[in-house]
GROMACS .gro file of C-alpha atoms in nm:
model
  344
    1UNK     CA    1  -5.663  14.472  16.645
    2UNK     CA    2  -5.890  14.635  16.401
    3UNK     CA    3  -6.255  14.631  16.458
    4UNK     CA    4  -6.377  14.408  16.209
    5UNK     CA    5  -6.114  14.174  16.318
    6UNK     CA    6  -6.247  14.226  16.657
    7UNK     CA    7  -6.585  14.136  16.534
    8UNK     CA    8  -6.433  13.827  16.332
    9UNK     CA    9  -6.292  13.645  16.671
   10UNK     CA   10  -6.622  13.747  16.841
   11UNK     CA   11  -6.820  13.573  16.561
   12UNK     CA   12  -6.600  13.258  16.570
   13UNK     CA   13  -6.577  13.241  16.960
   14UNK     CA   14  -6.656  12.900  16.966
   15UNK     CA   15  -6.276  12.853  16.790
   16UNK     CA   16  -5.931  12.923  16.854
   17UNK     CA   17  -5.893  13.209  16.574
   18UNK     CA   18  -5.576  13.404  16.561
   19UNK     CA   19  -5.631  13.748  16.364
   20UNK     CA   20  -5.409  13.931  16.137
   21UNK     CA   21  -5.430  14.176  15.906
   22UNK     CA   22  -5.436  13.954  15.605
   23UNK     CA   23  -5.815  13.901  15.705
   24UNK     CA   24  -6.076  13.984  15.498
   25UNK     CA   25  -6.460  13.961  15.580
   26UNK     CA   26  -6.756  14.015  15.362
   27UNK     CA   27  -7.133  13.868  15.463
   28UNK     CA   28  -7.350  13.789  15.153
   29UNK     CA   29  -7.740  13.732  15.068
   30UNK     CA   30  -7.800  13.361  14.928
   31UNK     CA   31  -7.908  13.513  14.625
   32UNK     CA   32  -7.562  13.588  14.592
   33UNK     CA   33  -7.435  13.190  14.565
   34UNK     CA   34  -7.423  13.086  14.235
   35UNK     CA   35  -7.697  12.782  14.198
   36UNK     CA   36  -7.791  12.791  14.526
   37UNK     CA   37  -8.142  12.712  14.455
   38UNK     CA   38  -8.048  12.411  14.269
   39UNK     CA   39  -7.920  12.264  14.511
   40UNK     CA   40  -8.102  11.977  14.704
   41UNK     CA   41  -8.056  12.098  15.090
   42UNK     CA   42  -8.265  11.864  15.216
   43UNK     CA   43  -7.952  11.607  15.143
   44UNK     CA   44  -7.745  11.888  15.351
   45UNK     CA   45  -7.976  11.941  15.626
   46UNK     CA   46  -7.977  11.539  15.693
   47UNK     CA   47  -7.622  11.560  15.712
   48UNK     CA   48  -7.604  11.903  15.959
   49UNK     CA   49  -7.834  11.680  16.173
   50UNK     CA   50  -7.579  11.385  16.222
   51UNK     CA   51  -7.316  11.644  16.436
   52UNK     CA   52  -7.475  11.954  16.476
   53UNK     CA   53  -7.609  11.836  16.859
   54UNK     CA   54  -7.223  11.860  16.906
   55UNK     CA   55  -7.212  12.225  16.879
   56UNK     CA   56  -7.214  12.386  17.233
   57UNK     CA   57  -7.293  12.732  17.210
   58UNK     CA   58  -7.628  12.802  17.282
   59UNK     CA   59  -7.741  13.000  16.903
   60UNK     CA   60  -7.589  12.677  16.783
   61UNK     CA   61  -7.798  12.441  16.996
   62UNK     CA   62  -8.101  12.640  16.915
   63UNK     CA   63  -8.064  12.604  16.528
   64UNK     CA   64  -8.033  12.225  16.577
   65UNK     CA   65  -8.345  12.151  16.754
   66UNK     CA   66  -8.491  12.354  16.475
   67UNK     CA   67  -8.328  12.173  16.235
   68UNK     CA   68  -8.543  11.860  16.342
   69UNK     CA   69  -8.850  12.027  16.290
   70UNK     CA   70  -8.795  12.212  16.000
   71UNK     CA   71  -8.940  12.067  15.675
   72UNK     CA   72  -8.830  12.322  15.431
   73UNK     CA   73  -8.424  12.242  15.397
   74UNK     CA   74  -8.354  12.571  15.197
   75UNK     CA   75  -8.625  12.781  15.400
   76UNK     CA   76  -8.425  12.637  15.742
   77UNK     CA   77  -8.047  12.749  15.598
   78UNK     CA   78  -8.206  13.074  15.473
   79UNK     CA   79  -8.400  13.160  15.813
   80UNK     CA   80  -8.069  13.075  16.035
   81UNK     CA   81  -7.740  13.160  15.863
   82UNK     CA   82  -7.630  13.422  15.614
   83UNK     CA   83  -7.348  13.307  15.381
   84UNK     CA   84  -6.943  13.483  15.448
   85UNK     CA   85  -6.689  13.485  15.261
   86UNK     CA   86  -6.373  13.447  15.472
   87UNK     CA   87  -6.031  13.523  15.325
   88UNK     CA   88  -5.631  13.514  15.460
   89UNK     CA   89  -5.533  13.665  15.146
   90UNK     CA   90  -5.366  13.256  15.013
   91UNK     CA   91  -5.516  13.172  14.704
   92UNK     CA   92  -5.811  12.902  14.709
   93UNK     CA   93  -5.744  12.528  14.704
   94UNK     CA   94  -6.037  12.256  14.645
   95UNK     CA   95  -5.942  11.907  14.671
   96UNK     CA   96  -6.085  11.543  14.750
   97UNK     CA   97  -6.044  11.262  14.944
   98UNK     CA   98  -6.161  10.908  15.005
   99UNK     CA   99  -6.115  10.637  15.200
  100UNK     CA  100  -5.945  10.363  15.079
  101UNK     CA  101  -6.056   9.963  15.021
  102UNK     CA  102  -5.818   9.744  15.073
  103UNK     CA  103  -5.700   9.380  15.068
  104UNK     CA  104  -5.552   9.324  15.384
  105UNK     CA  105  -5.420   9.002  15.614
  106UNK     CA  106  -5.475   9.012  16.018
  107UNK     CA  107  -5.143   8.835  16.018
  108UNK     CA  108  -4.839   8.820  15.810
  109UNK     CA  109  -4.809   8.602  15.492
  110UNK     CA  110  -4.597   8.620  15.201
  111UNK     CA  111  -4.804   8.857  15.028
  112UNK     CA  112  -4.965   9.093  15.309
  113UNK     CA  113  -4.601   9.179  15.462
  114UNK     CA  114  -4.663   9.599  15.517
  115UNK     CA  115  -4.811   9.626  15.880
  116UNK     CA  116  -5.071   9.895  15.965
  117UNK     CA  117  -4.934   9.985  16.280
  118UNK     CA  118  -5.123  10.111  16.596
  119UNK     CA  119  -5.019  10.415  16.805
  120UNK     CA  120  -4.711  10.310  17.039
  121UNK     CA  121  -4.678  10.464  17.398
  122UNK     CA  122  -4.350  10.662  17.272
  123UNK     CA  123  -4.582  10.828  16.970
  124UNK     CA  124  -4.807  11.006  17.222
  125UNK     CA  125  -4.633  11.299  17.343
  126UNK     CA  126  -4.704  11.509  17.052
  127UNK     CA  127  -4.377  11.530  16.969
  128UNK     CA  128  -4.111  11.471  16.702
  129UNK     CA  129  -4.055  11.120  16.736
  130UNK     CA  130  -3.887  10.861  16.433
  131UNK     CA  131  -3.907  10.922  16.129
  132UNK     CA  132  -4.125  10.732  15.855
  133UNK     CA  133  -3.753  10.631  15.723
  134UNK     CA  134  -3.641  10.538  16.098
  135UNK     CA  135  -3.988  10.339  16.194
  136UNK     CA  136  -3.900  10.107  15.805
  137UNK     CA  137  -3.568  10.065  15.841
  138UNK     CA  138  -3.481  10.009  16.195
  139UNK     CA  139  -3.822   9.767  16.242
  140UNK     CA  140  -3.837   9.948  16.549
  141UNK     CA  141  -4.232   9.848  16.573
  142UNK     CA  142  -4.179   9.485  16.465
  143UNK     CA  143  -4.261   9.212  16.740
  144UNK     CA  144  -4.452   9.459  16.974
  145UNK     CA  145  -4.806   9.348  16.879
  146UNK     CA  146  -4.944   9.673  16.710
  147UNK     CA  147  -5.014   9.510  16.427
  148UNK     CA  148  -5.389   9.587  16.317
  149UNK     CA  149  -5.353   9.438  15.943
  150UNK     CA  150  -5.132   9.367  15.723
  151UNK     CA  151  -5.123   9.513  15.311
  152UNK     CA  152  -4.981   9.368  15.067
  153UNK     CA  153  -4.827   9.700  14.884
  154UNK     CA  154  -4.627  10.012  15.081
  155UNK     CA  155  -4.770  10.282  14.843
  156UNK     CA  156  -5.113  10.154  14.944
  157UNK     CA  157  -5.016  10.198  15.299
  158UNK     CA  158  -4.879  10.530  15.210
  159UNK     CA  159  -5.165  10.688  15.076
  160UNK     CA  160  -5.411  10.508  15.361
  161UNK     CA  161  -5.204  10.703  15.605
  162UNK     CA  162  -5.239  11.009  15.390
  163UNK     CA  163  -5.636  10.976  15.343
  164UNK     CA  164  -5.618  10.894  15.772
  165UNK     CA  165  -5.894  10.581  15.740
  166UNK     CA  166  -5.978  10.316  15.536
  167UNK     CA  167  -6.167   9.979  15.508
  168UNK     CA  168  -5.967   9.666  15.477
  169UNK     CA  169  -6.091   9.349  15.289
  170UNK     CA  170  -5.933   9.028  15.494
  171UNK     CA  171  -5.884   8.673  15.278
  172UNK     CA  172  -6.202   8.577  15.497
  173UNK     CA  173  -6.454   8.804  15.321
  174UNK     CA  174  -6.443   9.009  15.622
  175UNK     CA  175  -6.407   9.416  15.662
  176UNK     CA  176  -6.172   9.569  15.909
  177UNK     CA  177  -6.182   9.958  15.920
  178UNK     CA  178  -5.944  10.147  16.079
  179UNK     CA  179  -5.950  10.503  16.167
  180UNK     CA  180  -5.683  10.731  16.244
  181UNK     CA  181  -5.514  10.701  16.579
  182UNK     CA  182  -5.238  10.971  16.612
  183UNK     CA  183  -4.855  11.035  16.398
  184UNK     CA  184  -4.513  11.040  16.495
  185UNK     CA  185  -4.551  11.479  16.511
  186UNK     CA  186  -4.344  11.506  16.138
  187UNK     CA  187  -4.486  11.714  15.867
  188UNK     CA  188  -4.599  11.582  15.580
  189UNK     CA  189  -4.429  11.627  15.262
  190UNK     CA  190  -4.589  11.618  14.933
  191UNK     CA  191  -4.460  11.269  14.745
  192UNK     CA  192  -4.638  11.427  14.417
  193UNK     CA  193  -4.395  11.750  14.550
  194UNK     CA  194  -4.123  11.578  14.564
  195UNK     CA  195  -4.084  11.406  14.218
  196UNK     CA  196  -4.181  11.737  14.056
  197UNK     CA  197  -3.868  11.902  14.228
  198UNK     CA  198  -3.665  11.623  14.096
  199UNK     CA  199  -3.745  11.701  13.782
  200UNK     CA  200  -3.925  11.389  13.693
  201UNK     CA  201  -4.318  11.461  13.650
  202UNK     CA  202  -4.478  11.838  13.581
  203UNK     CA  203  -4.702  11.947  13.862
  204UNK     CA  204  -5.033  11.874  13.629
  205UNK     CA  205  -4.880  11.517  13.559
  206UNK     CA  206  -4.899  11.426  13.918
  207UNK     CA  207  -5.147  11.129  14.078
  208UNK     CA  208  -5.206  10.915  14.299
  209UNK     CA  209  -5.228  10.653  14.022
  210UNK     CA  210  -4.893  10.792  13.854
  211UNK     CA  211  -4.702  10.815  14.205
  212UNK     CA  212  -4.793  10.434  14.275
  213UNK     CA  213  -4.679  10.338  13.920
  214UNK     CA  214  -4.371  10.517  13.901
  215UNK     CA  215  -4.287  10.329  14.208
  216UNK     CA  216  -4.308  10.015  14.119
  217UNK     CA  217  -4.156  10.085  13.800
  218UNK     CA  218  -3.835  10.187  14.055
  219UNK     CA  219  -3.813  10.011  14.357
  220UNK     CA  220  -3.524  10.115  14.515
  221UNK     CA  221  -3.573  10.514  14.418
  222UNK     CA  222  -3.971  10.439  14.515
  223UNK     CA  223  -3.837  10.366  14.849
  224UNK     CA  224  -3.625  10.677  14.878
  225UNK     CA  225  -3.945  10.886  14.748
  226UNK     CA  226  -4.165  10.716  15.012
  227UNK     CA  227  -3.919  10.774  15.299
  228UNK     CA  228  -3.894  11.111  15.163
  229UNK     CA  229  -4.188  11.215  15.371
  230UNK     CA  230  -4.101  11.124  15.738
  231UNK     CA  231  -4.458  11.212  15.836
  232UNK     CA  232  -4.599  10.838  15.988
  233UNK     CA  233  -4.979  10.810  16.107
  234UNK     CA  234  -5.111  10.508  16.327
  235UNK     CA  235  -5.441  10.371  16.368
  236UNK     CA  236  -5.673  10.224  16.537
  237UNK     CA  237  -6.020   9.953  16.511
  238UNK     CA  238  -6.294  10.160  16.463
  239UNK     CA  239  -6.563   9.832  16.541
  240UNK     CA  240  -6.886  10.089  16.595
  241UNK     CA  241  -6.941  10.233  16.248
  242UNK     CA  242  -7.135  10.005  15.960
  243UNK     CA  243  -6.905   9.862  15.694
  244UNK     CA  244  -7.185  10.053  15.481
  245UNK     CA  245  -7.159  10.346  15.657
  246UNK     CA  246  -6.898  10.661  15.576
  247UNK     CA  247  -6.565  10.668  15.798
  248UNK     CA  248  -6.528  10.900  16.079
  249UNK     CA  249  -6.418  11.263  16.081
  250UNK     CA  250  -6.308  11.489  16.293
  251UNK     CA  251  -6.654  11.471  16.465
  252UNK     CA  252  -6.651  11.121  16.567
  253UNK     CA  253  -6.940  11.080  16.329
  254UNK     CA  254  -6.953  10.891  16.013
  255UNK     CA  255  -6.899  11.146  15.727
  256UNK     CA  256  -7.122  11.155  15.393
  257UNK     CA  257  -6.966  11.122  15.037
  258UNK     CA  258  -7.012  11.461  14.851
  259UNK     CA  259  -7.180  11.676  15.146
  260UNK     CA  260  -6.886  11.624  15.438
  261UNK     CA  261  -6.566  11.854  15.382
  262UNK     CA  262  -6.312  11.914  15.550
  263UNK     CA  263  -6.157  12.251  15.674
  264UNK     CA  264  -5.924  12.453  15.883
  265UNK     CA  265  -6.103  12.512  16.208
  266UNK     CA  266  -5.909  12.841  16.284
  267UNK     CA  267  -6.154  12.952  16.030
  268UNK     CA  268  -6.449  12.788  15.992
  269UNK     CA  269  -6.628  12.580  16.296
  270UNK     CA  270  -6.672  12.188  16.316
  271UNK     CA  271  -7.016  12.087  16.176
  272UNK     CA  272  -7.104  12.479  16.014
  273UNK     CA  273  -7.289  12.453  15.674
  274UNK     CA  274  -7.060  12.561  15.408
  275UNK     CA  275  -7.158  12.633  15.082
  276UNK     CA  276  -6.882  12.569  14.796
  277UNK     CA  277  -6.835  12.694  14.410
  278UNK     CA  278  -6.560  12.472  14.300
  279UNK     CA  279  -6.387  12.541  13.970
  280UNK     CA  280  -6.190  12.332  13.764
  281UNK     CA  281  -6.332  12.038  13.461
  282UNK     CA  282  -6.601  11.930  13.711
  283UNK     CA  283  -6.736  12.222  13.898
  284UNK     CA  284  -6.972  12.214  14.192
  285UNK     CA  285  -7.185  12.432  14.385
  286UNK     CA  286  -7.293  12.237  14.680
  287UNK     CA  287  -7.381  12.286  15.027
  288UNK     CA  288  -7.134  12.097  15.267
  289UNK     CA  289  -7.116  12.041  15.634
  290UNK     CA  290  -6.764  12.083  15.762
  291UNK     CA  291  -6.727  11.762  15.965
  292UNK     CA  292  -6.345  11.667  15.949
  293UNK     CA  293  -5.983  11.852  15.935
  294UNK     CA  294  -5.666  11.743  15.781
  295UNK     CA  295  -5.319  11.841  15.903
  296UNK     CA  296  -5.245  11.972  15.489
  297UNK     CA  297  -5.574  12.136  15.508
  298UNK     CA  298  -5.433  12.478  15.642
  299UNK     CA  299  -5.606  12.821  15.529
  300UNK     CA  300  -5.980  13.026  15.502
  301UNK     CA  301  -6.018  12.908  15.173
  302UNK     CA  302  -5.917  12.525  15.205
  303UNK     CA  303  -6.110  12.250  15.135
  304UNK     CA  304  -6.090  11.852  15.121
  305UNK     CA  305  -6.370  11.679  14.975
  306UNK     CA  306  -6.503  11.400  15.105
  307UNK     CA  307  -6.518  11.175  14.778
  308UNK     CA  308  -6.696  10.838  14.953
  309UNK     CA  309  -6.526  10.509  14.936
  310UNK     CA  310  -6.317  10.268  14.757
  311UNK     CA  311  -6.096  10.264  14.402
  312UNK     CA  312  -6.398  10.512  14.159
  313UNK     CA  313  -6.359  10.744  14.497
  314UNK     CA  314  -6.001  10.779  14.460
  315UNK     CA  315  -5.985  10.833  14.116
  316UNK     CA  316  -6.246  11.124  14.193
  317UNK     CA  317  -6.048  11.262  14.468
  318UNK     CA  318  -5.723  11.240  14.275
  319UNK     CA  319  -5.780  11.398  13.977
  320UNK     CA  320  -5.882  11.757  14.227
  321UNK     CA  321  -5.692  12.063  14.242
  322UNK     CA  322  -5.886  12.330  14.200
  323UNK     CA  323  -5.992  12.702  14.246
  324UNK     CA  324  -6.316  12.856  14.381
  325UNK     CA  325  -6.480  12.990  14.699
  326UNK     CA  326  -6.580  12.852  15.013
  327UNK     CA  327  -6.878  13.061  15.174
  328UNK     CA  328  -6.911  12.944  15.581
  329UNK     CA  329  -7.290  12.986  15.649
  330UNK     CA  330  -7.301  13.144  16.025
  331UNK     CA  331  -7.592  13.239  16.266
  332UNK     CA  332  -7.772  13.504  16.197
  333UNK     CA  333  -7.659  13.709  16.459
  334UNK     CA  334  -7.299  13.606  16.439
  335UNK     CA  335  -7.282  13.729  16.090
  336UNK     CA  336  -7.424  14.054  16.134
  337UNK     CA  337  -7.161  14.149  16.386
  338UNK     CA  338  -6.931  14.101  16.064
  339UNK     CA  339  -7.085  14.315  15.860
  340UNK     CA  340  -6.975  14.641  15.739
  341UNK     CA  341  -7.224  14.776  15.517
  342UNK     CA  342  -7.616  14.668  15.517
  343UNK     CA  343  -7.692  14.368  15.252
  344UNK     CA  344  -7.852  14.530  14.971
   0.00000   0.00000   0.00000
């Protein structure tokens, strides 16, 4: 393993990291992040505060206890961390996500007929187990009592199992949210994917929006297109977080819209800072805290935006797919075993 590599798993020891040459490593000064003084950190540092006390190593545990005394936000991130750029050599990918709101039944009527199943004991193996097609078809879930909820459309369940949580209104008035609780151990396949390699849609064409509508508009081929993608995700209550608050990531702790993102943990640590410059019709230069994961969220330079909540949300988070860079902000002293020439 070359040095710097060497230096690279040292720096992220608090991760399972495996190197390759495809690596690339390069510490920066904040003066080097575009708008970075524009930003308003002290929304950032209140968010680094909710799950950095879940961060065992000991530099780590340090900057949090300063991080509650600290009244300068961008004097704290400056004194602590030092901005890297990480890179596997796969181009950059910026998208969003939300949770979903939606009207939901706790038991079966005419209308509310799709079940939002919870995990079953045969799911929990970690391995292959039915397919989303098998689970439909076969009802092999039906009369078990897993039922959390019930929706009333199957691309709406679709796309709650892709976002992993959600909040369901009930006919009472009442909020039910639901978290994710494990998946039948299929990958997911792209639906938006799919109907581009059919032929039907152009990559840029493709939405959330458009893949619900095209569906209804063909019910039997919808169903093919939705059973397409044999990856199946269960749930489960989550009765502790605030309807008003965010849903849970990977933390256990309710994430913020527009400062939570989520990342590939081979590459950047659970609840770092990481500071974003996001291309595209809306850009953004933010500082994020990297509180949740996604099994499509695969790469140094992947990122999921955590959009907030309900329909606006998910027309934010749909319309994303963009370029830019993702700077992880690491400890001092982690970052300066990365370095390979002094800052200038």
């Amino acid at each position: 393993m070359k040095p710097a590599l060497i230096a690279f798993v040292i720096a992220l020891s608090s991760i399972a990291f495996q190197a390759t040459a495809d690596i690339s490593v390069k510490v920066h000064k904040f003066s080097d992040l575009k708008s970075w003084e524009k930003d308003d950190h002290a929304s950032a540092l209140e968010v680094f505060k909710e799950t950095c006390t879940d961060l065992k190593a000991e530099d780590w545990q340090s900057i949090c206890a300063a991080a509650f005394d600290f009244k300068n936000a961008r004097l704290f991130f400056e004194t602590f961390f030092l901005p890297v750029l990480i890179s596997d050599g796969v181009d950059s990918k910026f998208t969003g996500y939300y949770e979903p709101e939606l009207p939901g039944s706790l038991v079966r009527t005419s209308r509310f007929k799709y079940p939002i199943y919870a995990l079953p004991e045969e799911a929990k193996s970690g391995q292959p187990w039915k397919t989303r097609r098998e689970i439909e078809q076969d009802g092999v879930l039906e009369g078990r009592g897993l039922e959390l909820a019930w929706l009333d459309d199957p691309v709406d369940l679709t796309f709650l199992q892709i976002q992993g949580s959600g909040r369901i209104k009930l006919t009472n008035g009442n909020y039910l949210r639901v978290g994710y609780g494990g998946k039948n151990g299929h990958n997911y396949k792209s639906l938006g994917g799919e109907l581009v390699r059919q032929g039907i849609y152009e990559p840029h064409q493709v939405s959330a929006a458009v893949i619900k509508n095209w569906v209804k508009r063909n019910p039997v081929d919808g169903q093919e297109l939705l059973w397409s993608n044999p990856s199946y995700v269960f749930f489960r209550a989550v009765e502790d977080v605030k309807p008003s608050q965010g849903p849970l990531g990977a933390m256990n702790r309710s994430i913020t819209a527009g400062r939570s993102i989520a990342i590939d943990p081979n590459y950047v640590p659970l609840g770092a800072p990481v500071w974003i410059e996001k291309q595209g019709r809306s850009p953004m230069r933010r500082l994020m805290i990297a509180q949740d994961t996604g099994s499509a969220i695969k790469g140094a330079q992947r990122a999921d935006i955590f959009m907030g909540s309900g329909a606006k949300a998910g027309r934010l988070a749909g319309q994303m797919k963009d370029r830019g860079s993702l700077f992880v902000l690491l400890p001092v002293k982690r970052a300066m075993t990365l370095m390979t020439e002094p800052l200038e």
